[in-house]
Each structure stands twice: as structure tokens, then as C-alpha cells.
PDB file of N, CA and C in Angstrom:
ATOM      1  N   UNK J  28     -40.920 -72.693 -23.679  1.00 80.00           N
ATOM      2  CA  UNK J  28     -39.576 -73.143 -23.431  1.00 80.00           C
ATOM      3  C   UNK J  28     -38.551 -72.270 -24.155  1.00 80.00           C
ATOM      4  N   UNK J  29     -38.895 -71.852 -25.360  1.00 86.00           N
ATOM      5  CA  UNK J  29     -37.972 -70.997 -26.110  1.00 86.00           C
ATOM      6  C   UNK J  29     -37.823 -69.649 -25.408  1.00 86.00           C
ATOM      7  N   UNK J  30     -38.922 -69.117 -24.907  1.00 87.00           N
ATOM      8  CA  UNK J  30     -38.860 -67.858 -24.182  1.00 87.00           C
ATOM      9  C   UNK J  30     -38.013 -67.976 -22.919  1.00 87.00           C
ATOM     10  N   UNK J  31     -38.167 -69.085 -22.199  1.00 86.00           N
ATOM     11  CA  UNK J  31     -37.364 -69.315 -21.000  1.00 86.00           C
ATOM     12  C   UNK J  31     -35.887 -69.416 -21.329  1.00 86.00           C
ATOM     13  N   UNK J  32     -35.574 -70.128 -22.418  1.00 87.00           N
ATOM     14  CA  UNK J  32     -34.180 -70.239 -22.845  1.00 87.00           C
ATOM     15  C   UNK J  32     -33.625 -68.878 -23.237  1.00 87.00           C
ATOM     16  N   UNK J  33     -34.446 -68.053 -23.876  1.00 89.00           N
ATOM     17  CA  UNK J  33     -33.998 -66.716 -24.267  1.00 89.00           C
ATOM     18  C   UNK J  33     -33.714 -65.853 -23.042  1.00 89.00           C
ATOM     19  N   UNK J  34     -34.546 -65.976 -22.007  1.00 90.00           N
ATOM     20  CA  UNK J  34     -34.328 -65.215 -20.774  1.00 90.00           C
ATOM     21  C   UNK J  34     -33.029 -65.655 -20.099  1.00 90.00           C
ATOM     22  N   UNK J  35     -32.774 -66.958 -20.066  1.00 89.00           N
ATOM     23  CA  UNK J  35     -31.541 -67.469 -19.458  1.00 89.00           C
ATOM     24  C   UNK J  35     -30.327 -66.973 -20.229  1.00 89.00           C
ATOM     25  N   UNK J  36     -30.370 -67.049 -21.562  1.00 89.00           N
ATOM     26  CA  UNK J  36     -29.247 -66.578 -22.369  1.00 89.00           C
ATOM     27  C   UNK J  36     -29.036 -65.071 -22.203  1.00 89.00           C
ATOM     28  N   UNK J  37     -30.120 -64.319 -22.102  1.00 90.00           N
ATOM     29  CA  UNK J  37     -29.984 -62.876 -21.874  1.00 90.00           C
ATOM     30  C   UNK J  37     -29.338 -62.607 -20.516  1.00 90.00           C
ATOM     31  N   UNK J  38     -29.708 -63.382 -19.513  1.00 88.00           N
ATOM     32  CA  UNK J  38     -29.096 -63.226 -18.193  1.00 88.00           C
ATOM     33  C   UNK J  38     -27.612 -63.557 -18.216  1.00 88.00           C
ATOM     34  N   UNK J  39     -27.240 -64.605 -18.944  1.00 86.00           N
ATOM     35  CA  UNK J  39     -25.825 -64.949 -19.086  1.00 86.00           C
ATOM     36  C   UNK J  39     -25.086 -63.816 -19.772  1.00 86.00           C
ATOM     37  N   UNK J  40     -25.704 -63.246 -20.809  1.00 86.00           N
ATOM     38  CA  UNK J  40     -25.077 -62.127 -21.511  1.00 86.00           C
ATOM     39  C   UNK J  40     -24.884 -60.921 -20.615  1.00 86.00           C
ATOM     40  N   UNK J  41     -25.871 -60.618 -19.772  1.00 86.00           N
ATOM     41  CA  UNK J  41     -25.763 -59.473 -18.863  1.00 86.00           C
ATOM     42  C   UNK J  41     -24.644 -59.695 -17.846  1.00 86.00           C
ATOM     43  N   UNK J  42     -24.510 -60.908 -17.358  1.00 83.00           N
ATOM     44  CA  UNK J  42     -23.483 -61.201 -16.367  1.00 83.00           C
ATOM     45  C   UNK J  42     -22.095 -61.192 -16.987  1.00 83.00           C
ATOM     46  N   UNK J  43     -21.963 -61.735 -18.199  1.00 79.00           N
ATOM     47  CA  UNK J  43     -20.645 -61.864 -18.814  1.00 79.00           C
ATOM     48  C   UNK J  43     -20.218 -60.644 -19.622  1.00 79.00           C
ATOM     49  N   UNK J  44     -21.112 -59.749 -19.949  1.00 79.00           N
ATOM     50  CA  UNK J  44     -20.758 -58.588 -20.769  1.00 79.00           C
ATOM     51  C   UNK J  44     -19.642 -57.745 -20.159  1.00 79.00           C
ATOM     52  N   UNK J  45     -19.668 -57.439 -18.860  1.00 77.00           N
ATOM     53  CA  UNK J  45     -18.564 -56.644 -18.310  1.00 77.00           C
ATOM     54  C   UNK J  45     -17.208 -57.354 -18.423  1.00 77.00           C
ATOM     55  N   UNK J  46     -17.201 -58.669 -18.262  1.00 74.00           N
ATOM     56  CA  UNK J  46     -15.948 -59.419 -18.375  1.00 74.00           C
ATOM     57  C   UNK J  46     -15.462 -59.461 -19.813  1.00 74.00           C
ATOM     58  N   UNK J  47     -16.382 -59.592 -20.746  1.00 71.00           N
ATOM     59  CA  UNK J  47     -16.008 -59.700 -22.157  1.00 71.00           C
ATOM     60  C   UNK J  47     -15.501 -58.380 -22.713  1.00 71.00           C
ATOM     61  N   UNK J  48     -15.967 -57.280 -22.165  1.00 73.00           N
ATOM     62  CA  UNK J  48     -15.560 -55.964 -22.663  1.00 73.00           C
ATOM     63  C   UNK J  48     -14.458 -55.340 -21.823  1.00 73.00           C
ATOM     64  N   UNK J  49     -13.856 -56.111 -20.932  1.00 66.00           N
ATOM     65  CA  UNK J  49     -12.829 -55.571 -20.039  1.00 66.00           C
ATOM     66  C   UNK J  49     -11.526 -55.296 -20.765  1.00 66.00           C
ATOM     67  N   UNK J  50     -11.405 -55.748 -21.992  1.00 60.00           N
ATOM     68  CA  UNK J  50     -10.180 -55.497 -22.747  1.00 60.00           C
ATOM     69  C   UNK J  50      -9.123 -56.534 -22.456  1.00 60.00           C
ATOM     70  N   UNK J  51      -7.879 -56.116 -22.477  1.00 53.00           N
ATOM     71  CA  UNK J  51      -6.787 -57.062 -22.322  1.00 53.00           C
ATOM     72  C   UNK J  51      -6.299 -57.170 -20.881  1.00 53.00           C
ATOM     73  N   UNK J  52      -6.993 -56.557 -19.934  1.00 57.00           N
ATOM     74  CA  UNK J  52      -6.614 -56.711 -18.523  1.00 57.00           C
ATOM     75  C   UNK J  52      -6.858 -58.141 -18.095  1.00 57.00           C
ATOM     76  N   UNK J  53      -5.831 -58.781 -17.619  1.00 54.00           N
ATOM     77  CA  UNK J  53      -5.971 -60.161 -17.182  1.00 54.00           C
ATOM     78  C   UNK J  53      -5.131 -60.372 -15.943  1.00 54.00           C
ATOM     79  N   UNK J  54      -5.652 -61.140 -15.026  1.00 55.00           N
ATOM     80  CA  UNK J  54      -4.903 -61.499 -13.831  1.00 55.00           C
ATOM     81  C   UNK J  54      -4.298 -62.882 -14.033  1.00 55.00           C
ATOM     82  N   UNK J  55      -3.336 -63.220 -13.220  1.00 46.00           N
ATOM     83  CA  UNK J  55      -2.652 -64.505 -13.352  1.00 46.00           C
ATOM     84  C   UNK J  55      -3.576 -65.679 -13.044  1.00 46.00           C
ATOM     85  N   UNK J  56      -4.652 -65.449 -12.299  1.00 53.00           N
ATOM     86  CA  UNK J  56      -5.544 -66.538 -11.917  1.00 53.00           C
ATOM     87  C   UNK J  56      -6.616 -66.815 -12.962  1.00 53.00           C
ATOM     88  N   UNK J  57      -6.706 -66.021 -13.997  1.00 62.00           N
ATOM     89  CA  UNK J  57      -7.756 -66.206 -14.990  1.00 62.00           C
ATOM     90  C   UNK J  57      -7.433 -67.377 -15.908  1.00 62.00           C
ATOM     91  N   UNK J  58      -8.474 -67.938 -16.496  1.00 62.00           N
ATOM     92  CA  UNK J  58      -8.320 -69.060 -17.412  1.00 62.00           C
ATOM     93  C   UNK J  58      -7.645 -68.593 -18.695  1.00 62.00           C
ATOM     94  N   UNK J  59      -6.906 -69.499 -19.354  1.00 65.00           N
ATOM     95  CA  UNK J  59      -6.253 -69.118 -20.607  1.00 65.00           C
ATOM     96  C   UNK J  59      -7.265 -68.919 -21.727  1.00 65.00           C
ATOM     97  N   UNK J  60      -6.858 -68.200 -22.736  1.00 68.00           N
ATOM     98  CA  UNK J  60      -7.711 -67.990 -23.904  1.00 68.00           C
ATOM     99  C   UNK J  60      -8.491 -66.696 -23.797  1.00 68.00           C
ATOM    100  N   UNK J  61      -9.220 -66.376 -24.858  1.00 76.00           N
ATOM    101  CA  UNK J  61     -10.026 -65.149 -24.843  1.00 76.00           C
ATOM    102  C   UNK J  61     -11.149 -65.246 -23.817  1.00 76.00           C
ATOM    103  N   UNK J  62     -11.659 -64.121 -23.360  1.00 74.00           N
ATOM    104  CA  UNK J  62     -12.680 -64.149 -22.297  1.00 74.00           C
ATOM    105  C   UNK J  62     -13.992 -64.803 -22.710  1.00 74.00           C
ATOM    106  N   UNK J  63     -14.281 -64.918 -23.975  1.00 79.00           N
ATOM    107  CA  UNK J  63     -15.541 -65.522 -24.421  1.00 79.00           C
ATOM    108  C   UNK J  63     -15.414 -67.030 -24.595  1.00 79.00           C
ATOM    109  N   UNK J  64     -14.217 -67.594 -24.476  1.00 78.00           N
ATOM    110  CA  UNK J  64     -14.003 -69.013 -24.759  1.00 78.00           C
ATOM    111  C   UNK J  64     -14.735 -69.922 -23.790  1.00 78.00           C
ATOM    112  N   UNK J  65     -14.576 -69.693 -22.495  1.00 77.00           N
ATOM    113  CA  UNK J  65     -15.165 -70.622 -21.528  1.00 77.00           C
ATOM    114  C   UNK J  65     -16.683 -70.545 -21.465  1.00 77.00           C
ATOM    115  N   UNK J  66     -17.291 -69.376 -21.572  1.00 82.00           N
ATOM    116  CA  UNK J  66     -18.758 -69.395 -21.674  1.00 82.00           C
ATOM    117  C   UNK J  66     -19.243 -70.165 -22.902  1.00 82.00           C
ATOM    118  N   UNK J  67     -18.515 -70.040 -24.012  1.00 84.00           N
ATOM    119  CA  UNK J  67     -18.880 -70.790 -25.208  1.00 84.00           C
ATOM    120  C   UNK J  67     -18.715 -72.295 -24.985  1.00 84.00           C
ATOM    121  N   UNK J  68     -17.660 -72.694 -24.297  1.00 79.00           N
ATOM    122  CA  UNK J  68     -17.445 -74.114 -24.001  1.00 79.00           C
ATOM    123  C   UNK J  68     -18.584 -74.656 -23.138  1.00 79.00           C
ATOM    124  N   UNK J  69     -19.016 -73.882 -22.168  1.00 82.00           N
ATOM    125  CA  UNK J  69     -20.109 -74.327 -21.300  1.00 82.00           C
ATOM    126  C   UNK J  69     -21.400 -74.473 -22.095  1.00 82.00           C
ATOM    127  N   UNK J  70     -21.678 -73.517 -22.970  1.00 85.00           N
ATOM    128  CA  UNK J  70     -22.897 -73.593 -23.779  1.00 85.00           C
ATOM    129  C   UNK J  70     -22.852 -74.798 -24.703  1.00 85.00           C
ATOM    130  N   UNK J  71     -21.714 -75.015 -25.362  1.00 83.00           N
ATOM    131  CA  UNK J  71     -21.577 -76.152 -26.282  1.00 83.00           C
ATOM    132  C   UNK J  71     -21.638 -77.478 -25.523  1.00 83.00           C
ATOM    133  N   UNK J  72     -21.165 -77.493 -24.276  1.00 79.00           N
ATOM    134  CA  UNK J  72     -21.185 -78.736 -23.512  1.00 79.00           C
ATOM    135  C   UNK J  72     -22.604 -79.186 -23.178  1.00 79.00           C
ATOM    136  N   UNK J  73     -23.561 -78.296 -23.277  1.00 84.00           N
ATOM    137  CA  UNK J  73     -24.957 -78.662 -23.012  1.00 84.00           C
ATOM    138  C   UNK J  73     -25.620 -79.354 -24.198  1.00 84.00           C
ATOM    139  N   UNK J  74     -25.012 -79.295 -25.374  1.00 84.00           N
ATOM    140  CA  UNK J  74     -25.636 -79.862 -26.571  1.00 84.00           C
ATOM    141  C   UNK J  74     -25.877 -81.372 -26.444  1.00 84.00           C
ATOM    142  N   UNK J  75     -24.898 -82.202 -26.032  1.00 77.00           N
ATOM    143  CA  UNK J  75     -25.195 -83.633 -25.910  1.00 77.00           C
ATOM    144  C   UNK J  75     -26.312 -83.923 -24.913  1.00 77.00           C
ATOM    145  N   UNK J  76     -26.338 -83.204 -23.792  1.00 80.00           N
ATOM    146  CA  UNK J  76     -27.386 -83.410 -22.803  1.00 80.00           C
ATOM    147  C   UNK J  76     -28.757 -83.056 -23.381  1.00 80.00           C
ATOM    148  N   UNK J  77     -28.830 -81.945 -24.100  1.00 85.00           N
ATOM    149  CA  UNK J  77     -30.106 -81.525 -24.691  1.00 85.00           C
ATOM    150  C   UNK J  77     -30.572 -82.504 -25.751  1.00 85.00           C
ATOM    151  N   UNK J  78     -29.649 -82.951 -26.603  1.00 82.00           N
ATOM    152  CA  UNK J  78     -30.021 -83.925 -27.627  1.00 82.00           C
ATOM    153  C   UNK J  78     -30.483 -85.232 -26.997  1.00 82.00           C
ATOM    154  N   UNK J  79     -29.830 -85.649 -25.913  1.00 79.00           N
ATOM    155  CA  UNK J  79     -30.252 -86.860 -25.210  1.00 79.00           C
ATOM    156  C   UNK J  79     -31.639 -86.719 -24.625  1.00 79.00           C
ATOM    157  N   UNK J  80     -31.936 -85.562 -24.060  1.00 85.00           N
ATOM    158  CA  UNK J  80     -33.268 -85.330 -23.486  1.00 85.00           C
ATOM    159  C   UNK J  80     -34.344 -85.325 -24.561  1.00 85.00           C
ATOM    160  N   UNK J  81     -34.063 -84.702 -25.688  1.00 87.00           N
ATOM    161  CA  UNK J  81     -35.027 -84.672 -26.786  1.00 87.00           C
ATOM    162  C   UNK J  81     -35.260 -86.083 -27.313  1.00 87.00           C
ATOM    163  N   UNK J  82     -34.179 -86.849 -27.461  1.00 83.00           N
ATOM    164  CA  UNK J  82     -34.310 -88.224 -27.946  1.00 83.00           C
ATOM    165  C   UNK J  82     -35.137 -89.071 -26.978  1.00 83.00           C
ATOM    166  N   UNK J  83     -34.867 -88.940 -25.682  1.00 85.00           N
ATOM    167  CA  UNK J  83     -35.635 -89.718 -24.698  1.00 85.00           C
ATOM    168  C   UNK J  83     -37.104 -89.339 -24.723  1.00 85.00           C
ATOM    169  N   UNK J  84     -37.390 -88.051 -24.803  1.00 87.00           N
ATOM    170  CA  UNK J  84     -38.787 -87.604 -24.831  1.00 87.00           C
ATOM    171  C   UNK J  84     -39.510 -88.170 -26.047  1.00 87.00           C
ATOM    172  N   UNK J  85     -38.850 -88.131 -27.189  1.00 87.00           N
ATOM    173  CA  UNK J  85     -39.470 -88.636 -28.412  1.00 87.00           C
ATOM    174  C   UNK J  85     -39.633 -90.160 -28.357  1.00 87.00           C
ATOM    175  N   UNK J  86     -38.601 -90.855 -27.925  1.00 84.00           N
ATOM    176  CA  UNK J  86     -38.656 -92.318 -27.888  1.00 84.00           C
ATOM    177  C   UNK J  86     -39.678 -92.817 -26.875  1.00 84.00           C
ATOM    178  N   UNK J  87     -39.738 -92.204 -25.714  1.00 85.00           N
ATOM    179  CA  UNK J  87     -40.688 -92.659 -24.696  1.00 85.00           C
ATOM    180  C   UNK J  87     -42.124 -92.314 -25.073  1.00 85.00           C
ATOM    181  N   UNK J  88     -42.322 -91.264 -25.857  1.00 87.00           N
ATOM    182  CA  UNK J  88     -43.668 -90.880 -26.261  1.00 87.00           C
ATOM    183  C   UNK J  88     -44.220 -91.720 -27.398  1.00 87.00           C
ATOM    184  N   UNK J  89     -43.345 -92.215 -28.263  1.00 86.00           N
ATOM    185  CA  UNK J  89     -43.808 -92.929 -29.453  1.00 86.00           C
ATOM    186  C   UNK J  89     -43.728 -94.448 -29.336  1.00 86.00           C
ATOM    187  N   UNK J  90     -42.823 -94.967 -28.523  1.00 84.00           N
ATOM    188  CA  UNK J  90     -42.591 -96.409 -28.466  1.00 84.00           C
ATOM    189  C   UNK J  90     -42.607 -96.887 -27.023  1.00 84.00           C
ATOM    190  N   UNK J  91     -42.844 -98.185 -26.858  1.00 88.00           N
ATOM    191  CA  UNK J  91     -42.774 -98.799 -25.539  1.00 88.00           C
ATOM    192  C   UNK J  91     -41.341 -99.284 -25.334  1.00 88.00           C
ATOM    193  N   UNK J  92     -40.538 -98.438 -24.690  1.00 84.00           N
ATOM    194  CA  UNK J  92     -39.119 -98.713 -24.508  1.00 84.00           C
ATOM    195  C   UNK J  92     -38.805 -98.742 -23.019  1.00 84.00           C
ATOM    196  N   UNK J  93     -37.962 -99.696 -22.622  1.00 89.00           N
ATOM    197  CA  UNK J  93     -37.521 -99.753 -21.237  1.00 89.00           C
ATOM    198  C   UNK J  93     -36.668 -98.518 -20.932  1.00 89.00           C
ATOM    199  N   UNK J  94     -36.959 -97.851 -19.832  1.00 87.00           N
ATOM    200  CA  UNK J  94     -36.293 -96.598 -19.495  1.00 87.00           C
ATOM    201  C   UNK J  94     -34.802 -96.821 -19.234  1.00 87.00           C
ATOM    202  N   UNK J  95     -34.451 -97.907 -18.562  1.00 91.00           N
ATOM    203  CA  UNK J  95     -33.042 -98.176 -18.266  1.00 91.00           C
ATOM    204  C   UNK J  95     -32.269 -98.429 -19.561  1.00 91.00           C
ATOM    205  N   UNK J  96     -32.870 -99.189 -20.459  1.00 90.00           N
ATOM    206  CA  UNK J  96     -32.240 -99.460 -21.755  1.00 90.00           C
ATOM    207  C   UNK J  96     -32.028 -98.160 -22.535  1.00 90.00           C
ATOM    208  N   UNK J  97     -33.036 -97.331 -22.551  1.00 85.00           N
ATOM    209  CA  UNK J  97     -32.946 -96.055 -23.262  1.00 85.00           C
ATOM    210  C   UNK J  97     -31.886 -95.144 -22.645  1.00 85.00           C
ATOM    211  N   UNK J  98     -31.844 -95.073 -21.318  1.00 87.00           N
ATOM    212  CA  UNK J  98     -30.830 -94.253 -20.655  1.00 87.00           C
ATOM    213  C   UNK J  98     -29.424 -94.783 -20.928  1.00 87.00           C
ATOM    214  N   UNK J  99     -29.276 -96.087 -21.055  1.00 90.00           N
ATOM    215  CA  UNK J  99     -27.980 -96.661 -21.401  1.00 90.00           C
ATOM    216  C   UNK J  99     -27.511 -96.202 -22.766  1.00 90.00           C
ATOM    217  N   UNK J 100     -28.405 -96.225 -23.738  1.00 86.00           N
ATOM    218  CA  UNK J 100     -28.028 -95.784 -25.086  1.00 86.00           C
ATOM    219  C   UNK J 100     -27.751 -94.282 -25.143  1.00 86.00           C
ATOM    220  N   UNK J 101     -28.497 -93.519 -24.374  1.00 81.00           N
ATOM    221  CA  UNK J 101     -28.233 -92.083 -24.317  1.00 81.00           C
ATOM    222  C   UNK J 101     -26.862 -91.827 -23.696  1.00 81.00           C
ATOM    223  N   UNK J 102     -26.490 -92.590 -22.671  1.00 86.00           N
ATOM    224  CA  UNK J 102     -25.170 -92.441 -22.053  1.00 86.00           C
ATOM    225  C   UNK J 102     -24.059 -92.786 -23.044  1.00 86.00           C
ATOM    226  N   UNK J 103     -24.269 -93.816 -23.862  1.00 89.00           N
ATOM    227  CA  UNK J 103     -23.279 -94.169 -24.887  1.00 89.00           C
ATOM    228  C   UNK J 103     -23.140 -93.019 -25.888  1.00 89.00           C
ATOM    229  N   UNK J 104     -24.260 -92.461 -26.314  1.00 82.00           N
ATOM    230  CA  UNK J 104     -24.237 -91.340 -27.250  1.00 82.00           C
ATOM    231  C   UNK J 104     -23.506 -90.138 -26.655  1.00 82.00           C
ATOM    232  N   UNK J 105     -23.818 -89.803 -25.394  1.00 78.00           N
ATOM    233  CA  UNK J 105     -23.187 -88.646 -24.769  1.00 78.00           C
ATOM    234  C   UNK J 105     -21.686 -88.864 -24.605  1.00 78.00           C
ATOM    235  N   UNK J 106     -21.277 -90.089 -24.286  1.00 85.00           N
ATOM    236  CA  UNK J 106     -19.848 -90.386 -24.174  1.00 85.00           C
ATOM    237  C   UNK J 106     -19.176 -90.259 -25.526  1.00 85.00           C
ATOM    238  N   UNK J 107     -19.819 -90.789 -26.560  1.00 86.00           N
ATOM    239  CA  UNK J 107     -19.245 -90.703 -27.907  1.00 86.00           C
ATOM    240  C   UNK J 107     -19.147 -89.260 -28.378  1.00 86.00           C
ATOM    241  N   UNK J 108     -20.085 -88.421 -27.971  1.00 79.00           N
ATOM    242  CA  UNK J 108     -20.031 -87.007 -28.344  1.00 79.00           C
ATOM    243  C   UNK J 108     -18.995 -86.238 -27.514  1.00 79.00           C
ATOM    244  N   UNK J 109     -18.776 -86.654 -26.279  1.00 80.00           N
ATOM    245  CA  UNK J 109     -17.910 -85.900 -25.377  1.00 80.00           C
ATOM    246  C   UNK J 109     -16.430 -86.230 -25.525  1.00 80.00           C
ATOM    247  N   UNK J 110     -16.095 -87.468 -25.837  1.00 82.00           N
ATOM    248  CA  UNK J 110     -14.684 -87.845 -25.935  1.00 82.00           C
ATOM    249  C   UNK J 110     -13.913 -87.051 -26.980  1.00 82.00           C
ATOM    250  N   UNK J 111     -14.452 -86.820 -28.180  1.00 83.00           N
ATOM    251  CA  UNK J 111     -13.692 -85.998 -29.133  1.00 83.00           C
ATOM    252  C   UNK J 111     -13.483 -84.564 -28.660  1.00 83.00           C
ATOM    253  N   UNK J 112     -14.322 -84.090 -27.754  1.00 78.00           N
ATOM    254  CA  UNK J 112     -14.171 -82.734 -27.239  1.00 78.00           C
ATOM    255  C   UNK J 112     -13.034 -82.618 -26.224  1.00 78.00           C
ATOM    256  N   UNK J 113     -12.441 -83.749 -25.831  1.00 78.00           N
ATOM    257  CA  UNK J 113     -11.311 -83.698 -24.897  1.00 78.00           C
ATOM    258  C   UNK J 113     -10.097 -83.045 -25.545  1.00 78.00           C
ATOM    259  N   UNK J 114      -9.949 -83.193 -26.862  1.00 80.00           N
ATOM    260  CA  UNK J 114      -8.786 -82.616 -27.542  1.00 80.00           C
ATOM    261  C   UNK J 114      -8.843 -81.092 -27.543  1.00 80.00           C
ATOM    262  N   UNK J 115      -9.959 -80.457 -27.967  1.00 80.00           N
ATOM    263  CA  UNK J 115      -9.984 -78.999 -27.879  1.00 80.00           C
ATOM    264  C   UNK J 115      -9.937 -78.483 -26.440  1.00 80.00           C
ATOM    265  N   UNK J 116     -10.490 -79.255 -25.512  1.00 76.00           N
ATOM    266  CA  UNK J 116     -10.434 -78.846 -24.117  1.00 76.00           C
ATOM    267  C   UNK J 116      -9.000 -78.865 -23.613  1.00 76.00           C
ATOM    268  N   UNK J 117      -8.251 -79.893 -23.980  1.00 78.00           N
ATOM    269  CA  UNK J 117      -6.841 -79.959 -23.588  1.00 78.00           C
ATOM    270  C   UNK J 117      -6.072 -78.794 -24.189  1.00 78.00           C
ATOM    271  N   UNK J 118      -6.352 -78.473 -25.434  1.00 77.00           N
ATOM    272  CA  UNK J 118      -5.688 -77.340 -26.080  1.00 77.00           C
ATOM    273  C   UNK J 118      -6.000 -76.030 -25.365  1.00 77.00           C
ATOM    274  N   UNK J 119      -7.266 -75.853 -24.984  1.00 73.00           N
ATOM    275  CA  UNK J 119      -7.678 -74.602 -24.340  1.00 73.00           C
ATOM    276  C   UNK J 119      -7.096 -74.447 -22.942  1.00 73.00           C
ATOM    277  N   UNK J 120      -6.791 -75.563 -22.274  1.00 75.00           N
ATOM    278  CA  UNK J 120      -6.247 -75.495 -20.917  1.00 75.00           C
ATOM    279  C   UNK J 120      -4.747 -75.712 -20.870  1.00 75.00           C
ATOM    280  N   UNK J 121      -4.101 -75.718 -22.047  1.00 77.00           N
ATOM    281  CA  UNK J 121      -2.649 -75.919 -22.152  1.00 77.00           C
ATOM    282  C   UNK J 121      -2.208 -77.266 -21.592  1.00 77.00           C
ATOM    283  N   UNK J 122      -3.045 -78.284 -21.717  1.00 79.00           N
ATOM    284  CA  UNK J 122      -2.712 -79.639 -21.302  1.00 79.00           C
ATOM    285  C   UNK J 122      -2.171 -80.373 -22.522  1.00 79.00           C
ATOM    286  N   UNK J 123      -0.996 -80.994 -22.427  1.00 82.00           N
ATOM    287  CA  UNK J 123      -0.477 -81.737 -23.582  1.00 82.00           C
ATOM    288  C   UNK J 123      -1.400 -82.878 -23.970  1.00 82.00           C
ATOM    289  N   UNK J 124      -1.568 -83.096 -25.257  1.00 77.00           N
ATOM    290  CA  UNK J 124      -2.457 -84.154 -25.762  1.00 77.00           C
ATOM    291  C   UNK J 124      -1.992 -85.516 -25.245  1.00 77.00           C
ATOM    292  N   UNK J 125      -0.685 -85.689 -25.056  1.00 80.00           N
ATOM    293  CA  UNK J 125      -0.156 -86.960 -24.573  1.00 80.00           C
ATOM    294  C   UNK J 125      -0.626 -87.279 -23.159  1.00 80.00           C
ATOM    295  N   UNK J 126      -1.037 -86.279 -22.391  1.00 78.00           N
ATOM    296  CA  UNK J 126      -1.507 -86.498 -21.022  1.00 78.00           C
ATOM    297  C   UNK J 126      -2.979 -86.885 -20.942  1.00 78.00           C
ATOM    298  N   UNK J 127      -3.669 -86.862 -22.071  1.00 71.00           N
ATOM    299  CA  UNK J 127      -5.076 -87.290 -22.072  1.00 71.00           C
ATOM    300  C   UNK J 127      -5.135 -88.805 -21.889  1.00 71.00           C
ATOM    301  N   UNK J 128      -6.133 -89.294 -21.157  1.00 69.00           N
ATOM    302  CA  UNK J 128      -6.231 -90.762 -20.970  1.00 69.00           C
ATOM    303  C   UNK J 128      -6.597 -91.467 -22.253  1.00 69.00           C
TER     304      UNK J 128
END
């Protein structure tokens, strides 16, 4: 699994390297912020999902737990982890904090 993850990350690096080294050339349609920001946001956004999967694998392997109950708690955890990330996301997209729900 680690080798597979390394291959995927290397592929992402190969695809994004030309964009990251393009310098200060930017078109009006591009996302705000430095060119490495959004790939980093996507990678970081996978952390709650990965932690939830690891927790489910461990809990289902060691204990007799109802799958629906476990998925409910994982959803609560992922929501609790994701809501604080709305503030940096709003900042990165130039959305006023007051417009967040």
C-alpha cells in the first residue's frame, strides 16, 4: 500500500510540476493563491477520510460493532474535522467569512 501511495504521489508530482514551475504567468481563470496551494488542499482533504477508514478497519477487526453505528460515528468525526477547514478555504477563495453558513 505504501508503494502504491508513493506511485500515485509521484504521478501527481509529474503532472503538477510544469504548472508549479511556470513562474508568475497567470491567467484570469486560474484559482487564487500560489500554484501549489490547491494540490496541497486536495491532499490535506484526504486526511479525514483516511483516518476514518483506518479507524473502521481497526474497530471492525477487533470488536463486534454494528457497521451502521460505526459509519455514523465516522461521519461525525469527518464533519468535526472538516468544518474548521471552511475558514482557510474561504480565505483561499476570497470568500468573506461572514458568508460562511
